[in-house]
mmCIF file of C-alpha atoms and ligand atoms in Angstrom:
data_model
loop_
_atom_site.group_PDB
_atom_site.id
_atom_site.type_symbol
_atom_site.label_atom_id
_atom_site.label_comp_id
_atom_site.label_asym_id
_atom_site.label_seq_id
_atom_site.Cartn_x
_atom_site.Cartn_y
_atom_site.Cartn_z
ATOM 1 C CA MET A 1 21.200 32.442 49.468
ATOM 2 C CA SER A 2 20.511 33.138 45.834
ATOM 3 C CA GLU A 3 16.992 33.570 44.473
ATOM 4 C CA PRO A 4 15.329 30.602 42.798
ATOM 5 C CA VAL A 5 15.846 30.748 39.064
ATOM 6 C CA GLU A 6 13.341 29.797 36.421
ATOM 7 C CA PHE A 7 14.420 26.651 34.683
ATOM 8 C CA TYR A 8 14.048 26.345 30.903
ATOM 9 C CA TRP A 9 14.036 22.527 30.703
ATOM 10 C CA GLY A 10 10.463 21.227 30.634
ATOM 11 C CA ASN A 11 9.061 24.751 30.792
ATOM 12 C CA ALA A 12 7.345 25.403 27.463
ATOM 13 C CA HIS A 13 5.692 28.449 28.985
ATOM 14 C CA LEU A 14 9.017 30.077 29.747
ATOM 15 C CA THR A 15 10.531 29.258 26.342
ATOM 16 C CA GLY A 16 7.379 30.343 24.544
ATOM 17 C CA ALA A 17 6.803 26.958 22.869
ATOM 18 C CA SER A 18 3.398 26.658 24.550
ATOM 19 C CA CYS A 19 1.934 29.392 22.358
ATOM 20 C CA ASP A 20 3.963 28.776 19.199
ATOM 21 C CA PHE A 21 2.076 27.188 16.302
ATOM 22 C CA ARG A 22 4.799 27.881 13.690
ATOM 23 C CA SER A 23 6.436 24.461 13.852
ATOM 24 C CA ASP A 24 6.580 21.298 15.958
ATOM 25 C CA ALA A 25 10.336 21.842 15.914
ATOM 26 C CA ILE A 26 9.602 24.582 18.439
ATOM 27 C CA THR A 27 9.208 22.345 21.453
ATOM 28 C CA THR A 28 11.031 22.389 24.768
ATOM 29 C CA PRO A 29 13.054 19.391 25.974
ATOM 30 C CA SER A 30 11.716 17.872 29.185
ATOM 31 C CA LEU A 31 13.386 17.481 32.577
ATOM 32 C CA GLY A 32 13.346 13.734 31.854
ATOM 33 C CA THR A 33 15.617 14.260 28.854
ATOM 34 C CA LEU A 34 17.980 16.328 31.010
ATOM 35 C CA HIS A 35 18.065 13.494 33.529
ATOM 36 C CA ALA A 36 18.757 10.977 30.738
ATOM 37 C CA ILE A 37 21.695 13.130 29.595
ATOM 38 C CA SER A 38 23.268 12.801 33.024
ATOM 39 C CA LYS A 39 23.227 9.001 32.742
ATOM 40 C CA ALA A 40 24.759 8.769 29.250
ATOM 41 C CA THR A 41 28.144 7.226 28.554
ATOM 42 C CA LEU A 42 30.852 9.658 27.430
ATOM 43 C CA ASN A 43 33.006 7.651 25.051
ATOM 44 C CA ASP A 44 34.097 8.362 21.510
ATOM 45 C CA ASP A 45 31.468 7.672 18.857
ATOM 46 C CA VAL A 46 33.798 8.388 15.936
ATOM 47 C CA TYR A 47 35.737 5.344 17.159
ATOM 48 C CA GLY A 48 32.348 3.598 17.554
ATOM 49 C CA GLU A 49 32.994 3.142 21.279
ATOM 50 C CA ASP A 50 30.101 5.005 22.884
ATOM 51 C CA GLU A 51 27.679 2.501 24.450
ATOM 52 C CA THR A 52 24.662 4.812 24.787
ATOM 53 C CA THR A 53 24.879 5.852 21.141
ATOM 54 C CA ARG A 54 25.469 2.315 19.916
ATOM 55 C CA HIS A 55 22.570 0.913 21.951
ATOM 56 C CA PHE A 56 20.268 3.680 20.782
ATOM 57 C CA GLU A 57 21.182 3.064 17.136
ATOM 58 C CA GLU A 58 20.547 -0.664 17.618
ATOM 59 C CA HIS A 59 17.225 0.085 19.270
ATOM 60 C CA ILE A 60 16.074 2.392 16.452
ATOM 61 C CA ALA A 61 17.131 -0.158 13.825
ATOM 62 C CA ARG A 62 15.208 -2.857 15.701
ATOM 63 C CA ILE A 63 11.929 -0.951 16.050
ATOM 64 C CA CYS A 64 12.160 -0.086 12.330
ATOM 65 C CA GLY A 65 12.978 -3.668 11.346
ATOM 66 C CA LYS A 66 16.167 -2.595 9.537
ATOM 67 C CA GLU A 67 19.733 -3.875 9.858
ATOM 68 C CA ALA A 68 21.307 -0.679 11.136
ATOM 69 C CA ALA A 69 20.842 2.962 12.090
ATOM 70 C CA ALA A 70 23.060 6.044 12.223
ATOM 71 C CA PHE A 71 22.463 8.864 14.695
ATOM 72 C CA VAL A 72 22.999 12.324 13.159
ATOM 73 C CA VAL A 73 22.426 15.855 14.399
ATOM 74 C CA SER A 74 19.428 16.928 12.309
ATOM 75 C CA GLY A 75 16.675 15.737 10.003
ATOM 76 C CA THR A 76 18.264 17.696 7.182
ATOM 77 C CA MET A 77 21.585 15.914 7.667
ATOM 78 C CA ALA A 78 19.766 12.564 7.805
ATOM 79 C CA ASN A 79 17.998 13.286 4.494
ATOM 80 C CA GLN A 80 21.068 14.607 2.739
ATOM 81 C CA LEU A 81 23.337 11.763 3.817
ATOM 82 C CA SER A 82 20.720 9.153 2.853
ATOM 83 C CA LEU A 83 20.292 10.636 -0.600
ATOM 84 C CA CYS A 84 24.034 10.994 -1.033
ATOM 85 C CA ALA A 85 24.555 7.348 -0.013
ATOM 86 C CA LEU A 86 21.909 6.182 -2.504
ATOM 87 C CA ALA A 87 22.945 8.430 -5.405
ATOM 88 C CA GLN A 88 25.210 7.205 -8.171
ATOM 89 C CA ALA A 89 25.769 9.557 -11.076
ATOM 90 C CA PRO A 90 23.966 10.180 -13.323
ATOM 91 C CA CYS A 91 21.066 10.405 -10.898
ATOM 92 C CA SER A 92 17.759 12.180 -10.773
ATOM 93 C CA ILE A 93 15.701 12.221 -7.562
ATOM 94 C CA LEU A 94 11.953 12.226 -8.093
ATOM 95 C CA ALA A 95 10.203 14.052 -5.266
ATOM 96 C CA ASP A 96 7.019 15.948 -4.431
ATOM 97 C CA ALA A 97 7.415 19.460 -5.828
ATOM 98 C CA THR A 98 6.871 20.841 -2.308
ATOM 99 C CA ALA A 99 9.434 18.513 -0.678
ATOM 100 C CA HIS A 100 11.629 19.637 2.188
ATOM 101 C CA ILE A 101 14.696 18.220 0.385
ATOM 102 C CA ILE A 102 14.034 20.643 -2.493
ATOM 103 C CA HIS A 103 12.979 23.802 -0.682
ATOM 104 C CA PHE A 104 14.410 23.802 2.835
ATOM 105 C CA GLU A 105 17.778 22.070 2.735
ATOM 106 C CA ALA A 106 19.852 24.882 1.222
ATOM 107 C CA GLY A 107 20.393 23.124 -2.087
ATOM 108 C CA GLY A 108 22.095 20.227 -0.333
ATOM 109 C CA VAL A 109 21.162 17.736 -3.046
ATOM 110 C CA ALA A 110 23.031 19.693 -5.724
ATOM 111 C CA ASN A 111 25.908 20.381 -3.398
ATOM 112 C CA LEU A 112 26.402 16.943 -1.873
ATOM 113 C CA SER A 113 24.869 14.312 -4.166
ATOM 114 C CA GLY A 114 25.423 15.920 -7.553
ATOM 115 C CA ALA A 115 21.924 14.740 -8.445
ATOM 116 C CA THR A 116 19.220 16.619 -10.293
ATOM 117 C CA VAL A 117 15.773 16.764 -8.757
ATOM 118 C CA HIS A 118 12.648 15.909 -10.671
ATOM 119 C CA PRO A 119 9.818 17.717 -8.873
ATOM 120 C CA VAL A 120 6.333 16.272 -9.395
ATOM 121 C CA ARG A 121 3.012 17.726 -8.215
ATOM 122 C CA PRO A 122 0.865 14.974 -6.665
ATOM 123 C CA SER A 123 -2.190 14.533 -8.886
ATOM 124 C CA ASN A 124 -4.413 13.978 -5.821
ATOM 125 C CA GLY A 125 -3.177 17.205 -4.216
ATOM 126 C CA HIS A 126 -1.886 15.383 -1.130
ATOM 127 C CA TYR A 127 0.862 12.810 -1.747
ATOM 128 C CA LEU A 128 2.644 11.091 -4.639
ATOM 129 C CA THR A 129 1.061 7.872 -5.891
ATOM 130 C CA LEU A 130 2.492 4.997 -7.913
ATOM 131 C CA GLU A 131 0.709 6.410 -10.940
ATOM 132 C CA ASP A 132 2.443 9.809 -10.524
ATOM 133 C CA ILE A 133 5.804 8.080 -10.206
ATOM 134 C CA GLN A 134 5.278 5.768 -13.189
ATOM 135 C CA LYS A 135 4.296 8.738 -15.308
ATOM 136 C CA HIS A 136 7.501 10.645 -14.518
ATOM 137 C CA ALA A 137 10.163 7.966 -14.050
ATOM 138 C CA ALA A 138 11.091 6.551 -17.436
ATOM 139 C CA VAL A 139 10.765 2.780 -17.665
ATOM 140 C CA GLY A 140 13.297 0.534 -19.403
ATOM 141 C CA PRO A 141 16.583 1.657 -20.960
ATOM 142 C CA VAL A 142 16.849 5.435 -20.772
ATOM 143 C CA ALA A 143 18.308 7.360 -23.713
ATOM 144 C CA LEU A 144 21.958 8.215 -23.094
ATOM 145 C CA GLU A 145 21.322 11.930 -22.973
ATOM 146 C CA ARG A 146 18.655 11.618 -20.237
ATOM 147 C CA CYS A 147 19.279 11.632 -16.504
ATOM 148 C CA PRO A 148 17.492 8.560 -15.107
ATOM 149 C CA VAL A 149 15.376 8.654 -11.965
ATOM 150 C CA THR A 150 17.264 6.322 -9.633
ATOM 151 C CA ILE A 151 15.781 7.549 -6.351
ATOM 152 C CA VAL A 152 12.188 8.302 -5.358
ATOM 153 C CA SER A 153 11.937 10.461 -2.241
ATOM 154 C CA LEU A 154 8.661 10.530 -0.295
ATOM 155 C CA GLU A 155 7.656 12.517 2.798
ATOM 156 C CA ASN A 156 5.443 10.792 5.335
ATOM 157 C CA THR A 157 3.455 12.511 6.627
ATOM 158 C CA ALA A 158 3.289 14.641 3.512
ATOM 159 C CA HIS A 159 2.605 18.056 5.051
ATOM 160 C CA GLY A 160 0.303 16.364 7.553
ATOM 161 C CA ASN A 161 -1.262 13.851 5.168
ATOM 162 C CA VAL A 162 -0.670 10.157 5.833
ATOM 163 C CA ILE A 163 0.363 8.152 2.762
ATOM 164 C CA PRO A 164 -1.750 4.955 2.742
ATOM 165 C CA LEU A 165 0.369 1.887 3.419
ATOM 166 C CA HIS A 166 -0.980 0.056 0.340
ATOM 167 C CA GLU A 167 0.260 2.953 -1.826
ATOM 168 C CA LEU A 168 3.745 2.801 -0.292
ATOM 169 C CA ARG A 169 3.836 -0.965 -0.789
ATOM 170 C CA ALA A 170 2.794 -0.644 -4.424
ATOM 171 C CA ILE A 171 5.476 2.010 -4.991
ATOM 172 C CA LYS A 172 8.180 -0.145 -3.404
ATOM 173 C CA ALA A 173 7.166 -3.255 -5.393
ATOM 174 C CA TRP A 174 7.307 -1.306 -8.651
ATOM 175 C CA THR A 175 10.524 0.618 -7.944
ATOM 176 C CA ASP A 176 12.271 -2.627 -6.914
ATOM 177 C CA GLY A 177 11.548 -4.005 -10.364
ATOM 178 C CA GLN A 178 13.007 -0.864 -11.948
ATOM 179 C CA GLY A 179 16.172 -0.710 -9.855
ATOM 180 C CA ILE A 180 15.002 2.567 -8.287
ATOM 181 C CA ALA A 181 15.767 3.206 -4.605
ATOM 182 C CA VAL A 182 13.161 4.682 -2.235
ATOM 183 C CA HIS A 183 13.959 7.238 0.457
ATOM 184 C CA ILE A 184 11.356 8.206 3.047
ATOM 185 C CA ASP A 185 11.773 11.563 4.740
ATOM 186 C CA GLY A 186 10.293 10.604 8.077
ATOM 187 C CA ALA A 187 10.662 13.891 9.930
ATOM 188 C CA ARG A 188 7.014 13.281 10.934
ATOM 189 C CA ILE A 189 6.969 9.481 10.601
ATOM 190 C CA TRP A 190 5.838 9.309 14.259
ATOM 191 C CA HIS A 191 2.686 11.140 13.233
ATOM 192 C CA ALA A 192 2.142 8.796 10.287
ATOM 193 C CA VAL A 193 2.233 5.866 12.746
ATOM 194 C CA ALA A 194 0.046 7.631 15.328
ATOM 195 C CA GLY A 195 -2.333 8.585 12.513
ATOM 196 C CA GLY A 196 -2.930 4.958 11.481
ATOM 197 C CA GLY A 197 -0.494 4.814 8.545
ATOM 198 C CA GLY A 198 1.223 1.585 9.673
ATOM 199 C CA SER A 199 3.913 0.660 12.198
ATOM 200 C CA LEU A 200 7.497 1.893 11.938
ATOM 201 C CA LYS A 201 8.372 -1.579 10.614
ATOM 202 C CA ASP A 202 5.619 -1.474 7.976
ATOM 203 C CA LEU A 203 6.806 1.923 6.787
ATOM 204 C CA ALA A 204 10.534 1.193 6.840
ATOM 205 C CA ALA A 205 9.882 -1.984 4.823
ATOM 206 C CA CYS A 206 8.695 0.273 1.983
ATOM 207 C CA CYS A 207 12.050 1.984 1.508
ATOM 208 C CA ASP A 208 15.811 1.564 1.299
ATOM 209 C CA ALA A 209 16.564 4.505 3.599
ATOM 210 C CA MET A 210 14.234 6.114 6.106
ATOM 211 C CA THR A 211 14.981 9.140 8.240
ATOM 212 C CA LEU A 212 13.461 9.873 11.640
ATOM 213 C CA CYS A 213 13.629 13.142 13.522
ATOM 214 C CA PHE A 214 13.758 13.329 17.309
ATOM 215 C CA GLY A 215 13.592 17.095 17.717
ATOM 216 C CA LYS A 216 10.309 17.665 15.942
ATOM 217 C CA GLY A 217 7.215 16.827 17.956
ATOM 218 C CA LEU A 218 9.156 14.548 20.296
ATOM 219 C CA ALA A 219 11.048 17.528 21.709
ATOM 220 C CA ALA A 220 14.564 16.103 21.953
ATOM 221 C CA PRO A 221 17.203 18.867 22.030
ATOM 222 C CA ILE A 222 18.794 17.622 18.780
ATOM 223 C CA GLY A 223 19.045 14.485 16.708
ATOM 224 C CA ALA A 224 17.762 12.391 13.853
ATOM 225 C CA ALA A 225 18.536 8.968 12.427
ATOM 226 C CA VAL A 226 18.885 7.097 9.169
ATOM 227 C CA VAL A 227 17.826 3.438 9.067
ATOM 228 C CA GLY A 228 18.605 0.953 6.314
ATOM 229 C CA ALA A 229 20.795 -1.972 5.319
ATOM 230 C CA ALA A 230 24.138 -2.260 7.149
ATOM 231 C CA SER A 231 26.079 -1.349 3.995
ATOM 232 C CA LEU A 232 23.993 1.813 3.464
ATOM 233 C CA VAL A 233 24.357 2.908 7.092
ATOM 234 C CA ARG A 234 28.117 2.369 6.926
ATOM 235 C CA ARG A 235 28.241 4.644 3.887
ATOM 236 C CA VAL A 236 26.068 7.214 5.689
ATOM 237 C CA LYS A 237 28.513 7.225 8.606
ATOM 238 C CA GLN A 238 31.462 7.675 6.262
ATOM 239 C CA LEU A 239 29.724 10.579 4.506
ATOM 240 C CA ARG A 240 28.734 12.003 7.899
ATOM 241 C CA GLN A 241 32.403 12.082 8.848
ATOM 242 C CA SER A 242 33.309 13.723 5.522
ATOM 243 C CA ILE A 243 31.158 16.775 6.306
ATOM 244 C CA GLY A 244 32.265 17.028 9.907
ATOM 245 C CA GLY A 245 29.130 15.392 11.281
ATOM 246 C CA GLY A 246 30.991 12.741 13.253
ATOM 247 C CA VAL A 247 30.502 13.845 16.869
ATOM 248 C CA ARG A 248 32.790 12.386 19.487
ATOM 249 C CA LYS A 249 31.021 12.490 22.885
ATOM 250 C CA VAL A 250 27.541 12.295 21.356
ATOM 251 C CA GLY A 251 26.154 9.915 24.021
ATOM 252 C CA PRO A 252 24.308 12.672 25.932
ATOM 253 C CA MET A 253 22.461 13.694 22.768
ATOM 254 C CA ALA A 254 21.546 10.099 21.933
ATOM 255 C CA ALA A 255 20.335 9.578 25.511
ATOM 256 C CA ALA A 256 18.096 12.645 25.336
ATOM 257 C CA ALA A 257 16.670 11.564 21.979
ATOM 258 C CA TRP A 258 16.014 8.053 23.308
ATOM 259 C CA GLN A 259 14.169 9.442 26.324
ATOM 260 C CA ALA A 260 12.078 11.689 24.049
ATOM 261 C CA VAL A 261 11.084 8.676 21.904
ATOM 262 C CA LEU A 262 10.134 6.674 25.006
ATOM 263 C CA ASP A 263 8.117 9.502 26.544
ATOM 264 C CA SER A 264 6.205 10.609 23.462
ATOM 265 C CA PHE A 265 5.944 7.427 21.358
ATOM 266 C CA GLY A 266 6.998 4.375 23.339
ATOM 267 C CA PRO A 267 9.499 1.527 23.279
ATOM 268 C CA GLY A 268 8.329 -0.281 20.139
ATOM 269 C CA SER A 269 7.243 -0.017 16.543
ATOM 270 C CA VAL A 270 3.795 1.437 17.298
ATOM 271 C CA ASP A 271 2.674 4.439 19.314
ATOM 272 C CA VAL A 272 1.566 3.455 22.816
ATOM 273 C CA ARG A 273 1.707 6.841 24.510
ATOM 274 C CA GLY A 274 -1.082 8.671 22.676
ATOM 275 C CA VAL A 275 0.768 11.982 23.027
ATOM 276 C CA LEU A 276 0.892 12.591 19.275
ATOM 277 C CA ARG A 277 -2.602 11.251 18.695
ATOM 278 C CA SER A 278 -3.921 13.817 21.132
ATOM 279 C CA THR A 279 -2.371 16.561 18.960
ATOM 280 C CA HIS A 280 -4.392 15.116 16.054
ATOM 281 C CA ASP A 281 -7.560 15.426 18.140
ATOM 282 C CA THR A 282 -6.673 19.001 19.022
ATOM 283 C CA ALA A 283 -6.017 19.812 15.361
ATOM 284 C CA ARG A 284 -9.370 18.285 14.427
ATOM 285 C CA GLY A 285 -11.088 20.447 17.059
ATOM 286 C CA LEU A 286 -9.463 23.594 15.649
ATOM 287 C CA ALA A 287 -10.388 22.495 12.129
ATOM 288 C CA GLU A 288 -14.016 22.004 13.153
ATOM 289 C CA MET A 289 -14.087 25.493 14.630
ATOM 290 C CA TRP A 290 -12.644 26.957 11.402
ATOM 291 C CA THR A 291 -15.219 25.022 9.327
ATOM 292 C CA SER A 292 -18.106 26.090 11.539
ATOM 293 C CA LEU A 293 -17.081 29.695 10.915
ATOM 294 C CA GLY A 294 -17.214 29.069 7.156
ATOM 295 C CA GLY A 295 -13.473 28.449 6.620
ATOM 296 C CA LYS A 296 -11.891 26.066 4.144
ATOM 297 C CA PHE A 297 -8.558 24.217 3.982
ATOM 298 C CA LEU A 298 -5.773 23.772 1.453
ATOM 299 C CA ARG A 299 -5.252 20.127 2.487
ATOM 300 C CA ARG A 300 -7.205 17.548 4.480
ATOM 301 C CA VAL A 301 -6.595 17.771 8.232
ATOM 302 C CA GLU A 302 -5.450 14.264 9.212
ATOM 303 C CA THR A 303 -2.706 14.709 11.801
ATOM 304 C CA ASN A 304 -1.200 17.739 13.547
ATOM 305 C CA LEU A 305 -1.011 20.174 10.626
ATOM 306 C CA ILE A 306 -3.773 22.517 9.503
ATOM 307 C CA TRP A 307 -3.525 24.433 6.232
ATOM 308 C CA LEU A 308 -5.982 27.337 6.216
ATOM 309 C CA ASP A 309 -7.330 28.517 2.880
ATOM 310 C CA LEU A 310 -6.829 32.243 3.446
ATOM 311 C CA LYS A 311 -7.162 33.124 -0.224
ATOM 312 C CA ASP A 312 -10.738 31.880 -0.110
ATOM 313 C CA ILE A 313 -11.574 34.610 2.403
ATOM 314 C CA GLY A 314 -9.247 37.235 0.926
ATOM 315 C CA VAL A 315 -6.926 37.424 3.936
ATOM 316 C CA GLU A 316 -3.197 38.091 3.571
ATOM 317 C CA LYS A 317 -0.864 35.712 5.417
ATOM 318 C CA ALA A 318 0.987 38.608 7.049
ATOM 319 C CA ALA A 319 -2.290 40.108 8.288
ATOM 320 C CA PHE A 320 -3.266 36.785 9.855
ATOM 321 C CA ASN A 321 0.148 36.457 11.530
ATOM 322 C CA ASP A 322 -0.059 40.005 12.872
ATOM 323 C CA LEU A 323 -3.499 39.429 14.340
ATOM 324 C CA ALA A 324 -2.242 36.213 15.974
ATOM 325 C CA CYS A 325 0.677 38.164 17.411
ATOM 326 C CA ARG A 326 -1.726 40.660 18.968
ATOM 327 C CA HIS A 327 -3.437 37.697 20.646
ATOM 328 C CA LYS A 328 -0.036 36.488 21.864
ATOM 329 C CA VAL A 329 0.194 33.351 19.748
ATOM 330 C CA ARG A 330 2.754 32.794 16.998
ATOM 331 C CA VAL A 331 1.655 31.435 13.645
ATOM 332 C CA ARG A 332 3.200 31.147 10.183
ATOM 333 C CA ALA A 333 0.108 31.282 8.031
ATOM 334 C CA PRO A 334 -1.352 29.493 6.205
ATOM 335 C CA ARG A 335 0.025 26.578 8.252
ATOM 336 C CA ILE A 336 -0.972 25.910 11.853
ATOM 337 C CA VAL A 337 1.081 23.244 13.640
ATOM 338 C CA VAL A 338 -0.213 21.616 16.805
ATOM 339 C CA HIS A 339 2.415 20.046 19.072
ATOM 340 C CA PRO A 340 2.079 18.398 22.481
ATOM 341 C CA GLN A 341 3.209 21.465 24.422
ATOM 342 C CA ILE A 342 0.573 23.885 23.118
ATOM 343 C CA SER A 343 -1.332 25.179 26.148
ATOM 344 C CA PRO A 344 -5.140 25.347 26.520
ATOM 345 C CA ASP A 345 -4.743 29.114 26.825
ATOM 346 C CA ALA A 346 -2.949 29.295 23.462
ATOM 347 C CA LEU A 347 -5.738 27.240 21.866
ATOM 348 C CA TYR A 348 -8.292 29.647 23.283
ATOM 349 C CA ARG A 349 -6.384 32.622 21.867
ATOM 350 C CA LEU A 350 -6.049 31.002 18.456
ATOM 351 C CA GLY A 351 -9.811 30.445 18.557
ATOM 352 C CA LEU A 352 -10.232 34.189 19.110
ATOM 353 C CA VAL A 353 -8.055 34.832 16.061
ATOM 354 C CA PHE A 354 -10.227 32.497 13.953
ATOM 355 C CA HIS A 355 -13.391 34.272 15.130
ATOM 356 C CA GLU A 356 -12.005 37.762 14.536
ATOM 357 C CA VAL A 357 -10.747 36.911 11.074
ATOM 358 C CA MET A 358 -14.101 35.504 10.097
ATOM 359 C CA ALA A 359 -16.100 38.293 11.737
ATOM 360 C CA SER A 360 -14.189 40.984 9.894
ATOM 361 C CA LYS A 361 -14.633 39.005 6.689
ATOM 362 C CA LEU A 362 -18.418 39.169 7.191
ATOM 363 C CA ASP A 363 -18.190 42.919 7.864
ATOM 364 C CA ILE A 364 -16.354 43.414 4.654
ATOM 365 C CA HIS A 365 -18.699 41.368 2.548
ATOM 366 C CA GLY A 366 -21.594 43.327 4.106
ATOM 367 C CA SER A 367 -20.046 46.734 3.395
ATOM 368 C CA GLY A 368 -18.827 45.846 -0.075
ATOM 369 C CA SER A 369 -15.182 46.592 0.758
ATOM 370 C CA ASP A 370 -12.490 44.943 -1.357
ATOM 371 C CA GLY A 371 -10.540 42.859 1.119
ATOM 372 C CA ILE A 372 -9.950 41.993 4.702
ATOM 373 C CA ALA A 373 -6.231 42.650 4.782
ATOM 374 C CA SER A 374 -6.633 46.383 5.317
ATOM 375 C CA LYS A 375 -9.026 45.793 8.197
ATOM 376 C CA LEU A 376 -6.662 43.548 10.083
HETATM 377 C C1 PLP B 401 11.768 19.583 9.726
HETATM 378 C C2 PLP B 401 11.842 18.704 8.552
HETATM 379 C C3 PLP B 401 13.072 18.196 8.139
HETATM 380 C C4 PLP B 401 14.408 18.592 8.726
HETATM 381 O O1 PLP B 401 14.565 18.454 10.050
HETATM 382 P P1 PLP B 401 15.655 19.340 10.839
HETATM 383 O O2 PLP B 401 15.936 18.492 12.017
HETATM 384 O O3 PLP B 401 14.987 20.627 11.143
HETATM 385 O O4 PLP B 401 16.852 19.521 9.972
HETATM 386 C C5 PLP B 401 13.076 17.355 7.043
HETATM 387 N N1 PLP B 401 11.952 17.028 6.407
HETATM 388 C C6 PLP B 401 10.753 17.500 6.771
HETATM 389 C C7 PLP B 401 9.531 17.088 6.020
HETATM 390 C C8 PLP B 401 10.650 18.358 7.856
HETATM 391 O O5 PLP B 401 9.461 18.841 8.198
#
């Protein structure tokens, strides 16, 4: 008989996800998702004949209150195909200057949509408002030599901050009147819902194309979706095929993503599982500890992301990461991401890191040294 083997599925300790605060993309698929894979249909989705995939797309469209949905392999592909489907030259995409579509999608907008990006810094430091958009998107006939803003792209959550629903509604009402399309990058839309920012239907009603990501936080092995009008989703599927993103026996992946949504969010338009909300509580607890030690933040802590103000205490990011490593937790400072698989032990160790960083800061201020980095 062979020895029992350790099984990676559902074992965040074995994969290391349980002590990894770098991203909520670093989560381990559950045994339930593996089981769901075994029950998926295995027909051809490029021919549109795979039942599991088709039913999942219909389900996602329904809980978002949109006509249709397309299943794609990643959040990046979902964003890029949505923007490409909405873009008609000449086109400028107005987005938060820190947006994922600008900084972390390998220049996909330039490559695929032929659009320029118009980066705007939110005046409130957290998310773009109607006022920011009105200031930067020219109103009325645009001079021939200008590139008009025809798409506004918003992230929700915006680096952990929930955009108020009334703001999204005001943006959509105004952009509709201007003939500007709205794209929502919903890689963390589940957290916006769990954080009180509206239901999936409320949020999807504020845009022409919304993306959702199943791998981040929900821990599906792969997968994301685009929801929108039937004509837009058809175009997304055509563009998906054009870049080789049409996957034939994709049913198992759709089944796993569906199971992940059910387990960590629920069957409808609002969160009924509380899994994500509990990560918000954990993040708040960590934030309170950091505050009680005299720490500050770069952004408000509202959901599962914490942005530590390390400059305020003169600590280098690399020094913080190294100290975390010595305590056997992984961090990409200044951001701390809490996901559902973080273990109590990892939280305890991160607490030790917070205490040590702050204690050495006090030492340094007492001894008149010029920075903490050298001490870490
Ligand atoms: C992670 C992320 C994406 C991309 O998701 P992938 O599935 O990793 O491609 C897009 N937008 C935001 C805001 C993200 O955080």
